[in-house]
Each structure stands twice: as C-alpha cells, then as structure tokens.
Amino acid sequence: MDTAHVTGMSPPLRDRLRAALAPPIATLLPRPGSILEWPSSLLPFQLDGVRVLLSQAEVLLADDMGLGKTVQAIAALRILLHRNEVESALVVAPASLIHQWRQELSRWAPELRVSTVAGTPEQRGFAWSVAAHVFLITYETLRSDFAPYANCGPRRRTWGAVILDEAQKIKNRNTGVSTSCKMLPRHRSWALTGTPLENKVDDLVSILEFLQPNPGGEPVAPLHFDPTLAERHRDLQLRRRKKDVLPELPPKTVIRVLLDLSEEQMRSYRWAEEDGVLELRQRGETIQLTHVLQLITRLKQICNFCPETGVSAKVNDLRSRLAVLASEDHRVLVFSQYTDDVFGVRAIERGISRHGPLMFTGDLSQEERKARIAQFKRDKRHRALILSLRAGGQGLNLQEASYVVHFDRWWNPAIERQAEDRSHRMGQTMPVTVYTYTCVGTIEERIADLLEEKQKLFDVLIDEVSLDLDRLLTAEDLFGLFGLVPPASAARASPRGAQAFGEITGGEFEEHMAEMFRRLGFTVDLTPASRDGGVDAIARRTDVVGIETTLYIQCKNHAAPAGVEAVRALIGAVPPGDAGARAILICPAGFSADAVALAGERGVQLVDEKALRVLASQASGGD
Amino acid sequence: MGIPFRASEASADGLAAFLRVIPFPEGTGYDGALFVMSGNGEPVEFCFSSVETPRTALWRKKDLVRRAAVELARSLMNACRSSPVLVLARAEEVGPDVLSGALELSIPVCRVARALDLSTAAPDEHEEIPAGDGLHLFWSVEPPGHGEATRRLIDGLLTSGLLAEPFDRAEAGLREVRSVETQQG
C-alpha cells in the first residue's frame, strides 16, 4: 500500500496505517466469501480455533490429534501477516514434521516466504538471514543455534509469533530445548499439542512457562502449579475432542489379537525367561530395576521373532491378514518400537515382502522420509508401511491406510493412540481397525493385563490428564512379573527414574554408559579414574563415508542436577581443533539453568534421563 | 515486508475509492480521507488531508460543510496516484452536488446510505437498494449495468461485506494520523 507520497510520513505512521487499513478478520477467514484464496473452507470448530489464535497472544491449542491444529495455526498466521500484525514467525517442530509444515504452508499460505533453518552452521546462518515470513526449525537445531547473546539466529529479532508444535517436547523445564524456547523474544506464543499432560502436572507447568509474553527474550522464572496457574491454564487452553466436533469421523475399533507362539519360538522364550529369572535371583540384593527391564526387553523381542530360527507367530498372522486386506484393496500401517533386522522393522519387512512394504525409521534423512511417505501415498502396490513407533508416531497424515497393527506394545497408551491417529484423522473416510498383538502365556500378556488394570483405576480422572502408565508400574509390579520380590533398595525406586541409576556406583554408571555406546556402534575407551580431567569415556565411530566422530563423555549420576562446573570441566578437557569431536555430559538428574546456558553456547550435548531413555532404547534395537 | 494478495477476478475489476469527511471534535474544520481499495479488500492507497472552516456567522452551516467537502475531495483526488473506477462516499457526509457537481468527476460516484439514515436521493440521482445489506445506493449516473466492470466491482463488494466496512477503516486511518500528530505536538 502506497502511503509514502504524503510528505513527512514517518515509518511508524506507515506501519500503523497498514494495520488500521488491513481488511477485517471476518473477510479473511477460510470460509466461503473470503477475500483470500483458500484451498478449502475450515470446519466451524476450526474457524473458532483460528479466531482464538487471532484474539489471544498466548494459546495452548490442545485439540485431539487429527483435528487440524497445524492448519488452524497456519490460517491464523497467514491472516496476521496479511493484516501486518506480525512481520515474521518462528515454527519449532520435531524433525519428522518439518516437511509436513512446509507442505501445509505451501497449500494454505502459498504467498508466504518460508525459510527452513537446517544443515551446516553456514547454511543455517544464511537461513536465519533471509527475508522470510515464516522460519521453520527443529527443536534440536534451535538448541544448537540458541545462545544467550542477542545476535544469535533465533534471538536476532522479536518474533511476531513463536509456534511450538508437539509442545510436549518442552515438558522438562531443565533441558536446553525447553530453556531456549522460553527465551525466544516474541509477542505471541502458541503451543500445539495433542497430549497436554502426557505424564504429570509438571509437564504442563513447563509449557505454561512458555505461554507468557516475553518480547525481550528474558530468562523465565519457574512457575508452580497452584489455583492461580490452574485458572490461567483454563484461560489459555482450547481443547476439542474428536467425538464432540467430528461425530462424522469413521469409528476406530481396537482389537486385541491373542497369538500362540509356535513350538520353537516358545521354546526360545521359555529358555530365555528361565535363564533370565535365574540370573535375577542370583543377583540377590544387587539386583536392580535395570536388570528386570533388560529381561523384559529381551522377552518382548523373542515374542516378535525367534532369535534362532527367525520364526514369528506375529508375522505369520500379519501375512495372513495382509493377504485378505490386499484382496479387498486395503492398506496397513505396522508400528514397532524396534528397527533392527532381527526383531524389528527390518525383520517385519522381510516377513511380508510379497506385499511390497515400505519402511519408515528414524535413521532416514529428511529427504528420504519425505520420499518414502510420498511413495506410499502414491503407489497402492505398497500395501503396508512399517514404521518405528518413535519416528512414525507423530504428525504424519497416512489416511491411505485404514488398518493399523501394533506389532509390539509401548508402555504409554498415549503414544499408541498417537500412532493410530496417523490413520484415524481428518480426511479418513473408512472405519479404522487397530490390531494389537499379544502373545499368550508370555510377558506381553502379563504386562497388558497389568496396564489394563491400572488404567481402569484412573478412568474417573479428568480427560486432560493422560497418565504415563509406565511410571505407575512400581518396582513391585515389574519384579512381580517374574514372581520376584524387589529388594528394599529397588522397591523405593521409580521404574525408569533417575534413582534407578543413582543406586549404582559412579564406576558402574560409566561402564553402563560405555556399554550403551558400544551397542550404538562406537568403540569406547574408559579413561583412567585418576586422570579423566573431566572426561570419563571417549567413544569413536567411523561412518560409511569415512568420517570419524569422537565423543568426549562425562558421566554424572548424582542425585542433584549437574551444574555449570561440570560443563566447564568437560569443555576444558576436549582437545581443540578436532572437527569431529563432540562433548557429551550425561546426568539423569538433569542440569541447572546455568549449565544449560553454557552448554548451549559451547555446543555441549546434554543428556538427561529422558534423552538417556531414548538412547537406551536405540541401543537395545528400538528407535 | 509486504505480502501480495493473489490476483483474482475481484481485483481485476478495478479499484474503489472511499471518501470520508469527518468534522473536527472542536468543530473548527474537517478531516478528509480517500481510501483506495481493490475489489477483494486489499488496501492500495490512503490519502488524508484536513481543512479549517471560517468561524463566522456569515456562513450557513450547510454551506460550510459543502465547501469543506469540496475542498477536501478536490485535494484528495489530486493527491491520489491510483485510478479508481468508482468513488463511494457516505450520504450523510457528502451531498449530491459535491462530487458530481462541483468536481465533475468522470467516473461513477455512489453515495451510500444506511437504511436508518435520513439521507435521501437527490432528484437527479438514481437510487438502488441492494438486497440484504440494509444499504441504499444513490448513483450520480445510471447504475452500472449487468456485465460492466463497475457492476462486478460493486456486486463483489456487496457480497464480501465490503461496501460499508471500508468507511470504518478510513476513519480508523484518520484516527492514527491524528494520534501521531497529537504525539508530535
């Protein structure tokens, strides 16, 4: 709009006039008669969501998965940009969703210039500097690029809006990611999540700390959940359930499929269980929860495939079902927490190869993920898409499949539902059927029964509280799966909490970490205890193109979070000039804010309990 | 950084200019604004000016209003760089002889009155009452016929609810100007 011809007009007046003269919101909404072109109209509840995003600076959009949170956010952003109420916006999302954001932005706001901040530091530096309306970045990259000084990429400007997709990523307030997000200078803060309270109230509090105005990008004081904060939560959250707003969405049916292991598979299973329980008994008072969890993992893997013969009752059943479904022109998503070629995704692919399955795992690059999904959508000859639960459980639109199979079970029902909602979401025209495999007479059946029993106890709780049931499986529960009684020390520990590591010595913890990195393909050398100078282990790995990565690892299994001194000591111990070197500080109890800030500034990777769990899962063959 | 609206049929039918003439609160003059907009509501140009009226009993109020409206309209039309194909004004602010009489504009002029206004069409104006909006349109010439670009423009504005609303935006623009001038002292 040309107003500059009026002599003496100051830029602030020009900006104010642009805002005052912008078309009214009602004429811009994605509905019939809009003066903006939209690919389609939004449903009434989605228009309500857009109106809320336009009218409130802080919003927690917590609609059920599949109701179009991304589209609502993009529509609101587009309108704000057109009305000149926002100049630029930052979207922070998991890596698996970046491509989807680009697609949706291209579809719903094609005139907006989008910059994806990714790649080498030089490429990211350039991406931060381009003139774009929307900047896309992953949580991990944001943490890498975030620094306390004002000139770093994410802090170079005051964002008109910062949008966190899958905002539960910042539920732990002690991580670098969480701190970085909260210190982004911004006028608007939108958090999108389908599971606002995945674990406990503390998770929500961390998200609410983000949902505060912070134009200066100042450090955020911790909040505490009290009646005032509860009221603020109610004011900020917009949550709609599928059953309330989409009664016309086809139903989802979950069927528990009980399978008998074949004779040879059951033989392997029994041998492993007896041997494992014997070993647990022999440990006596030194037995720890980690030992029990390791045995559970081992047995779950055998329920997938016999380690000796590769026979699998689950694959046999899946093959039979696929034969029928393919003849009826249906397609299937298969989820597994394991990715390897003995117990996981790759082994499943081998077992059902005649149906042209595609695989989607965390080790794929962004481009490969994009291509794989496009291939599945495009070519119906691929009757099945086999996904690792972590990589494929979030954000993807896979309505082409109307059948979902949980090849093996995850602890957290919310994660499983999230995976199912890749199929059962807006745009799905067929009823969705979900099969969950459970092998009779095995640990799978006992865990399933235990979880079901626990879930029933909490059905009376309010909808927003979705509990992480694995945290509710006490030591007694887990030891009880094998008819054991936990020793006094293990009985007080939470199943996967920091205390589980706190019960072992520093040396044992270092050895445990070393073993984990070895399983991840590294060659690991533990440094002598008297001369570590801040480094407890050095792990090296050479990749397929000959590039060597060296990790300088410090392990702290203290009860309290690691402080800034630990970070300094590690930085000091890493030899300068080693381009492939990376410093890693592991502390299940978390990190202080100063430690997080310094680590972010100096590129030190911090591994807390949550990240350790992910690494441990990868090391055991999961993703 | 601007965002271009997408070209659409609505914007291809030309630009509409919305004229406002608003008295100073203290009654010593008038503010004027000419807000030029595309058929899809995109702001294109905003011109503003003001005129003081003489404080004398020699002038009748309605003559003062007419004189102010003519001066403002002339000044704004001269300053405007765009080429609107239609000028709209509020019937209660701008009399029938201001734009088509005193200024002799060559483009259609349409005065817009809300149903509750007391404004009526002048004898040489053509009244049109579009369905549904509660608005009366007083055309200085024969209303544009079916198929004409101006007809498509006016119908598009009606359909989008953008026939009366832009007058409010023009007033909002004037408030911003006044606000800045007041701050600058």
PDB file of C-alpha atoms in Angstrom, chain A residues 376-574:
ATOM      1  CA  PHE A 376       3.419 -44.923  -0.004  1.00  0.00           C
ATOM      2  CA  LYS A 377       0.731 -42.394  -0.767  1.00  0.00           C
ATOM      3  CA  ARG A 378       1.246 -42.594  -4.487  1.00  0.00           C
ATOM      4  CA  ASP A 379       1.630 -46.325  -5.150  1.00  0.00           C
ATOM      5  CA  LYS A 380      -1.042 -48.687  -3.881  1.00  0.00           C
ATOM      6  CA  ARG A 381       1.157 -51.661  -4.633  1.00  0.00           C
ATOM      7  CA  HIS A 382       2.822 -50.904  -1.302  1.00  0.00           C
ATOM      8  CA  ARG A 383       0.195 -52.488   0.871  1.00  0.00           C
ATOM      9  CA  ALA A 384       1.992 -51.839   4.112  1.00  0.00           C
ATOM     10  CA  LEU A 385       4.105 -49.130   5.674  1.00  0.00           C
ATOM     11  CA  ILE A 386       6.199 -50.353   8.589  1.00  0.00           C
ATOM     12  CA  LEU A 387       7.123 -47.555  10.962  1.00  0.00           C
ATOM     13  CA  SER A 388       9.215 -47.290  14.058  1.00  0.00           C
ATOM     14  CA  LEU A 389       6.921 -46.012  16.762  1.00  0.00           C
ATOM     15  CA  ARG A 390       9.071 -43.026  17.657  1.00  0.00           C
ATOM     16  CA  ALA A 391       9.782 -41.839  14.122  1.00  0.00           C
ATOM     17  CA  GLY A 392       6.385 -42.507  12.652  1.00  0.00           C
ATOM     18  CA  GLY A 393       4.085 -41.942  15.569  1.00  0.00           C
ATOM     19  CA  GLN A 394       3.775 -38.193  15.283  1.00  0.00           C
ATOM     20  CA  GLY A 395       2.239 -35.807  12.859  1.00  0.00           C
ATOM     21  CA  LEU A 396       2.174 -37.825   9.652  1.00  0.00           C
ATOM     22  CA  ASN A 397      -1.016 -37.983   7.593  1.00  0.00           C
ATOM     23  CA  LEU A 398      -1.499 -41.541   6.445  1.00  0.00           C
ATOM     24  CA  GLN A 399      -5.217 -41.802   5.860  1.00  0.00           C
ATOM     25  CA  GLU A 400      -4.488 -44.053   2.865  1.00  0.00           C
ATOM     26  CA  ALA A 401      -4.274 -46.877   5.383  1.00  0.00           C
ATOM     27  CA  SER A 402      -7.354 -47.854   7.341  1.00  0.00           C
ATOM     28  CA  TYR A 403      -5.713 -50.675   9.282  1.00  0.00           C
ATOM     29  CA  VAL A 404      -3.111 -50.270  11.999  1.00  0.00           C
ATOM     30  CA  VAL A 405      -1.093 -53.024  13.640  1.00  0.00           C
ATOM     31  CA  HIS A 406       0.859 -52.590  16.869  1.00  0.00           C
ATOM     32  CA  PHE A 407       3.414 -55.323  16.351  1.00  0.00           C
ATOM     33  CA  ASP A 408       4.703 -54.838  19.871  1.00  0.00           C
ATOM     34  CA  ARG A 409       3.334 -52.714  22.687  1.00  0.00           C
ATOM     35  CA  TRP A 410       4.662 -49.493  24.130  1.00  0.00           C
ATOM     36  CA  TRP A 411       4.297 -48.640  27.799  1.00  0.00           C
ATOM     37  CA  ASN A 412       2.379 -45.443  27.201  1.00  0.00           C
ATOM     38  CA  PRO A 413      -1.128 -45.746  25.694  1.00  0.00           C
ATOM     39  CA  ALA A 414      -0.945 -42.118  24.595  1.00  0.00           C
ATOM     40  CA  ILE A 415       1.964 -42.965  22.291  1.00  0.00           C
ATOM     41  CA  GLU A 416      -0.007 -45.829  20.770  1.00  0.00           C
ATOM     42  CA  ARG A 417      -3.045 -43.630  20.242  1.00  0.00           C
ATOM     43  CA  GLN A 418      -0.863 -41.027  18.617  1.00  0.00           C
ATOM     44  CA  ALA A 419       0.377 -43.682  16.201  1.00  0.00           C
ATOM     45  CA  GLU A 420      -3.170 -44.863  15.451  1.00  0.00           C
ATOM     46  CA  ASP A 421      -4.181 -41.316  14.689  1.00  0.00           C
ATOM     47  CA  ARG A 422      -1.854 -41.279  11.681  1.00  0.00           C
ATOM     48  CA  SER A 423      -4.706 -43.145  10.057  1.00  0.00           C
ATOM     49  CA  HIS A 424      -7.719 -42.134  12.139  1.00  0.00           C
ATOM     50  CA  ARG A 425      -7.763 -38.409  11.468  1.00  0.00           C
ATOM     51  CA  MET A 426      -9.490 -35.818   9.348  1.00  0.00           C
ATOM     52  CA  GLY A 427      -9.645 -36.952   5.795  1.00  0.00           C
ATOM     53  CA  GLN A 428     -10.156 -40.579   6.723  1.00  0.00           C
ATOM     54  CA  THR A 429     -13.220 -41.944   5.012  1.00  0.00           C
ATOM     55  CA  MET A 430     -13.030 -45.557   6.173  1.00  0.00           C
ATOM     56  CA  PRO A 431     -13.530 -47.021   9.627  1.00  0.00           C
ATOM     57  CA  VAL A 432     -10.131 -47.710  11.151  1.00  0.00           C
ATOM     58  CA  THR A 433      -9.292 -51.046  12.678  1.00  0.00           C
ATOM     59  CA  VAL A 434      -6.387 -51.374  15.074  1.00  0.00           C
ATOM     60  CA  TYR A 435      -4.854 -54.740  15.927  1.00  0.00           C
ATOM     61  CA  THR A 436      -2.616 -55.105  18.957  1.00  0.00           C
ATOM     62  CA  TYR A 437      -0.610 -58.315  19.176  1.00  0.00           C
ATOM     63  CA  THR A 438      -0.269 -60.114  22.469  1.00  0.00           C
ATOM     64  CA  CYS A 439       1.429 -63.489  22.777  1.00  0.00           C
ATOM     65  CA  VAL A 440      -0.398 -65.817  25.152  1.00  0.00           C
ATOM     66  CA  GLY A 441       1.403 -67.024  28.214  1.00  0.00           C
ATOM     67  CA  THR A 442       4.200 -64.502  27.858  1.00  0.00           C
ATOM     68  CA  ILE A 443       5.382 -61.290  29.415  1.00  0.00           C
ATOM     69  CA  GLU A 444       3.287 -59.424  26.841  1.00  0.00           C
ATOM     70  CA  GLU A 445       0.084 -60.831  28.233  1.00  0.00           C
ATOM     71  CA  ARG A 446       1.075 -60.168  31.815  1.00  0.00           C
ATOM     72  CA  ILE A 447       2.066 -56.553  31.068  1.00  0.00           C
ATOM     73  CA  ALA A 448      -1.095 -55.944  29.048  1.00  0.00           C
ATOM     74  CA  ASP A 449      -3.254 -57.226  31.911  1.00  0.00           C
ATOM     75  CA  LEU A 450      -1.366 -55.126  34.419  1.00  0.00           C
ATOM     76  CA  LEU A 451      -1.696 -51.949  32.352  1.00  0.00           C
ATOM     77  CA  GLU A 452      -5.375 -52.546  31.785  1.00  0.00           C
ATOM     78  CA  GLU A 453      -5.913 -52.965  35.492  1.00  0.00           C
ATOM     79  CA  LYS A 454      -4.062 -49.728  36.229  1.00  0.00           C
ATOM     80  CA  GLN A 455      -5.912 -47.805  33.522  1.00  0.00           C
ATOM     81  CA  LYS A 456      -9.281 -48.756  34.957  1.00  0.00           C
ATOM     82  CA  LEU A 457      -8.351 -47.208  38.272  1.00  0.00           C
ATOM     83  CA  PHE A 458      -7.863 -43.848  36.615  1.00  0.00           C
ATOM     84  CA  ASP A 459     -10.800 -43.721  34.255  1.00  0.00           C
ATOM     85  CA  VAL A 460     -12.526 -41.276  36.596  1.00  0.00           C
ATOM     86  CA  LEU A 461      -9.832 -38.654  36.171  1.00  0.00           C
ATOM     87  CA  ILE A 462     -10.450 -35.612  34.030  1.00  0.00           C
ATOM     88  CA  ASP A 463      -9.826 -36.011  30.376  1.00  0.00           C
ATOM     89  CA  GLU A 464      -6.835 -33.738  30.195  1.00  0.00           C
ATOM     90  CA  VAL A 465      -4.758 -35.924  32.445  1.00  0.00           C
ATOM     91  CA  SER A 466      -3.331 -38.746  30.403  1.00  0.00           C
ATOM     92  CA  LEU A 467      -1.029 -40.713  32.553  1.00  0.00           C
ATOM     93  CA  ASP A 468       2.222 -42.328  31.625  1.00  0.00           C
ATOM     94  CA  LEU A 469       1.416 -45.733  32.969  1.00  0.00           C
ATOM     95  CA  ASP A 470       4.953 -46.955  32.873  1.00  0.00           C
ATOM     96  CA  ARG A 471       5.677 -44.560  35.667  1.00  0.00           C
ATOM     97  CA  LEU A 472       2.891 -46.166  37.619  1.00  0.00           C
ATOM     98  CA  LEU A 473       4.316 -49.627  37.268  1.00  0.00           C
ATOM     99  CA  THR A 474       6.161 -49.857  40.529  1.00  0.00           C
ATOM    100  CA  ALA A 475       9.157 -51.950  41.264  1.00  0.00           C
ATOM    101  CA  GLU A 476       6.792 -54.435  42.864  1.00  0.00           C
ATOM    102  CA  ASP A 477       4.792 -54.634  39.641  1.00  0.00           C
ATOM    103  CA  LEU A 478       7.839 -55.198  37.495  1.00  0.00           C
ATOM    104  CA  PHE A 479       9.596 -57.667  39.766  1.00  0.00           C
ATOM    105  CA  GLY A 480       6.243 -59.352  40.256  1.00  0.00           C
ATOM    106  CA  LEU A 481       6.056 -60.127  36.550  1.00  0.00           C
ATOM    107  CA  PHE A 482       8.687 -62.787  37.218  1.00  0.00           C
ATOM    108  CA  GLY A 483       7.428 -63.844  40.604  1.00  0.00           C
ATOM    109  CA  LEU A 484      10.210 -61.929  42.314  1.00  0.00           C
ATOM    110  CA  VAL A 485      10.156 -59.560  45.233  1.00  0.00           C
ATOM    111  CA  PRO A 486      12.245 -56.432  44.848  1.00  0.00           C
ATOM    112  CA  PRO A 487      14.998 -55.827  47.386  1.00  0.00           C
ATOM    113  CA  ALA A 488      14.405 -52.903  49.730  1.00  0.00           C
ATOM    114  CA  SER A 489      16.570 -50.504  47.736  1.00  0.00           C
ATOM    115  CA  ALA A 490      14.912 -51.210  44.400  1.00  0.00           C
ATOM    116  CA  ALA A 491      11.416 -51.118  45.913  1.00  0.00           C
ATOM    117  CA  ARG A 492      11.687 -47.382  46.584  1.00  0.00           C
ATOM    118  CA  ALA A 493      12.906 -46.556  43.089  1.00  0.00           C
ATOM    119  CA  SER A 494      10.676 -45.481  40.249  1.00  0.00           C
ATOM    120  CA  PRO A 495      10.871 -47.815  37.298  1.00  0.00           C
ATOM    121  CA  ARG A 496      12.746 -45.561  34.985  1.00  0.00           C
ATOM    122  CA  GLY A 497      13.643 -42.610  37.128  1.00  0.00           C
ATOM    123  CA  ALA A 498      16.960 -41.099  37.867  1.00  0.00           C
ATOM    124  CA  GLN A 499      17.064 -43.037  41.117  1.00  0.00           C
ATOM    125  CA  ALA A 500      17.482 -46.245  39.156  1.00  0.00           C
ATOM    126  CA  PHE A 501      20.950 -45.044  38.187  1.00  0.00           C
ATOM    127  CA  GLY A 502      21.530 -43.385  41.500  1.00  0.00           C
ATOM    128  CA  GLU A 503      21.711 -46.805  43.171  1.00  0.00           C
ATOM    129  CA  ILE A 504      24.811 -47.831  41.277  1.00  0.00           C
ATOM    130  CA  THR A 505      28.302 -46.512  41.773  1.00  0.00           C
ATOM    131  CA  GLY A 506      29.913 -43.919  39.551  1.00  0.00           C
ATOM    132  CA  GLY A 507      32.165 -46.527  38.029  1.00  0.00           C
ATOM    133  CA  GLU A 508      29.238 -48.858  37.301  1.00  0.00           C
ATOM    134  CA  PHE A 509      27.341 -45.964  35.712  1.00  0.00           C
ATOM    135  CA  GLU A 510      30.291 -45.177  33.449  1.00  0.00           C
ATOM    136  CA  GLU A 511      30.532 -48.815  32.422  1.00  0.00           C
ATOM    137  CA  HIS A 512      26.792 -48.915  31.781  1.00  0.00           C
ATOM    138  CA  MET A 513      27.082 -45.848  29.530  1.00  0.00           C
ATOM    139  CA  ALA A 514      30.113 -47.296  27.785  1.00  0.00           C
ATOM    140  CA  GLU A 515      28.205 -50.496  27.037  1.00  0.00           C
ATOM    141  CA  MET A 516      25.300 -48.472  25.689  1.00  0.00           C
ATOM    142  CA  PHE A 517      27.561 -46.563  23.283  1.00  0.00           C
ATOM    143  CA  ARG A 518      29.212 -49.790  22.188  1.00  0.00           C
ATOM    144  CA  ARG A 519      25.786 -51.127  21.252  1.00  0.00           C
ATOM    145  CA  LEU A 520      25.286 -47.927  19.285  1.00  0.00           C
ATOM    146  CA  GLY A 521      28.323 -48.828  17.202  1.00  0.00           C
ATOM    147  CA  PHE A 522      31.042 -46.883  18.965  1.00  0.00           C
ATOM    148  CA  THR A 523      34.437 -48.064  20.112  1.00  0.00           C
ATOM    149  CA  VAL A 524      34.626 -46.895  23.702  1.00  0.00           C
ATOM    150  CA  ASP A 525      37.615 -46.338  25.963  1.00  0.00           C
ATOM    151  CA  LEU A 526      37.081 -45.528  29.593  1.00  0.00           C
ATOM    152  CA  THR A 527      39.636 -43.073  30.887  1.00  0.00           C
ATOM    153  CA  PRO A 528      41.587 -43.973  34.000  1.00  0.00           C
ATOM    154  CA  ALA A 529      39.777 -42.752  37.078  1.00  0.00           C
ATOM    155  CA  SER A 530      42.679 -40.727  38.371  1.00  0.00           C
ATOM    156  CA  ARG A 531      43.343 -38.852  35.157  1.00  0.00           C
ATOM    157  CA  ASP A 532      39.985 -38.151  33.495  1.00  0.00           C
ATOM    158  CA  GLY A 533      40.250 -34.361  33.816  1.00  0.00           C
ATOM    159  CA  GLY A 534      36.518 -34.100  33.116  1.00  0.00           C
ATOM    160  CA  VAL A 535      36.234 -36.900  30.523  1.00  0.00           C
ATOM    161  CA  ASP A 536      35.118 -40.337  31.678  1.00  0.00           C
ATOM    162  CA  ALA A 537      34.986 -42.052  28.286  1.00  0.00           C
ATOM    163  CA  ILE A 538      35.952 -41.450  24.695  1.00  0.00           C
ATOM    164  CA  ALA A 539      33.737 -43.036  22.045  1.00  0.00           C
ATOM    165  CA  ARG A 540      34.711 -43.196  18.387  1.00  0.00           C
ATOM    166  CA  ARG A 541      32.827 -44.247  15.299  1.00  0.00           C
ATOM    167  CA  THR A 542      33.582 -44.017  11.598  1.00  0.00           C
ATOM    168  CA  ASP A 543      30.605 -43.735   9.282  1.00  0.00           C
ATOM    169  CA  VAL A 544      30.108 -45.183   5.806  1.00  0.00           C
ATOM    170  CA  VAL A 545      31.891 -42.280   4.099  1.00  0.00           C
ATOM    171  CA  GLY A 546      34.878 -42.490   6.394  1.00  0.00           C
ATOM    172  CA  ILE A 547      34.116 -39.561   8.645  1.00  0.00           C
ATOM    173  CA  GLU A 548      35.112 -40.204  12.230  1.00  0.00           C
ATOM    174  CA  THR A 549      33.073 -38.910  15.123  1.00  0.00           C
ATOM    175  CA  THR A 550      34.636 -38.692  18.547  1.00  0.00           C
ATOM    176  CA  LEU A 551      32.505 -38.221  21.639  1.00  0.00           C
ATOM    177  CA  TYR A 552      34.095 -36.985  24.851  1.00  0.00           C
ATOM    178  CA  ILE A 553      31.725 -38.209  27.517  1.00  0.00           C
ATOM    179  CA  GLN A 554      31.360 -37.214  31.117  1.00  0.00           C
ATOM    180  CA  CYS A 555      29.007 -39.178  33.339  1.00  0.00           C
ATOM    181  CA  LYS A 556      27.362 -37.747  36.433  1.00  0.00           C
ATOM    182  CA  ASN A 557      24.898 -39.977  38.232  1.00  0.00           C
ATOM    183  CA  HIS A 558      24.395 -37.609  41.116  1.00  0.00           C
ATOM    184  CA  ALA A 559      21.068 -37.125  42.834  1.00  0.00           C
ATOM    185  CA  ALA A 560      21.081 -33.404  42.021  1.00  0.00           C
ATOM    186  CA  PRO A 561      21.210 -31.774  38.593  1.00  0.00           C
ATOM    187  CA  ALA A 562      24.682 -31.179  37.175  1.00  0.00           C
ATOM    188  CA  GLY A 563      25.876 -27.608  37.449  1.00  0.00           C
ATOM    189  CA  VAL A 564      27.878 -25.299  35.252  1.00  0.00           C
ATOM    190  CA  GLU A 565      31.197 -26.509  36.707  1.00  0.00           C
ATOM    191  CA  ALA A 566      30.666 -29.926  35.166  1.00  0.00           C
ATOM    192  CA  VAL A 567      30.148 -28.310  31.768  1.00  0.00           C
ATOM    193  CA  ARG A 568      33.278 -26.182  32.175  1.00  0.00           C
ATOM    194  CA  ALA A 569      35.353 -29.175  33.185  1.00  0.00           C
ATOM    195  CA  LEU A 570      34.208 -31.111  30.133  1.00  0.00           C
ATOM    196  CA  ILE A 571      34.838 -28.181  27.775  1.00  0.00           C
ATOM    197  CA  GLY A 572      38.325 -27.831  29.162  1.00  0.00           C
ATOM    198  CA  ALA A 573      39.076 -31.492  28.597  1.00  0.00           C
ATOM    199  CA  VAL A 574      38.082 -31.645  24.932  1.00  0.00           C
TER     200      VAL A 574
END
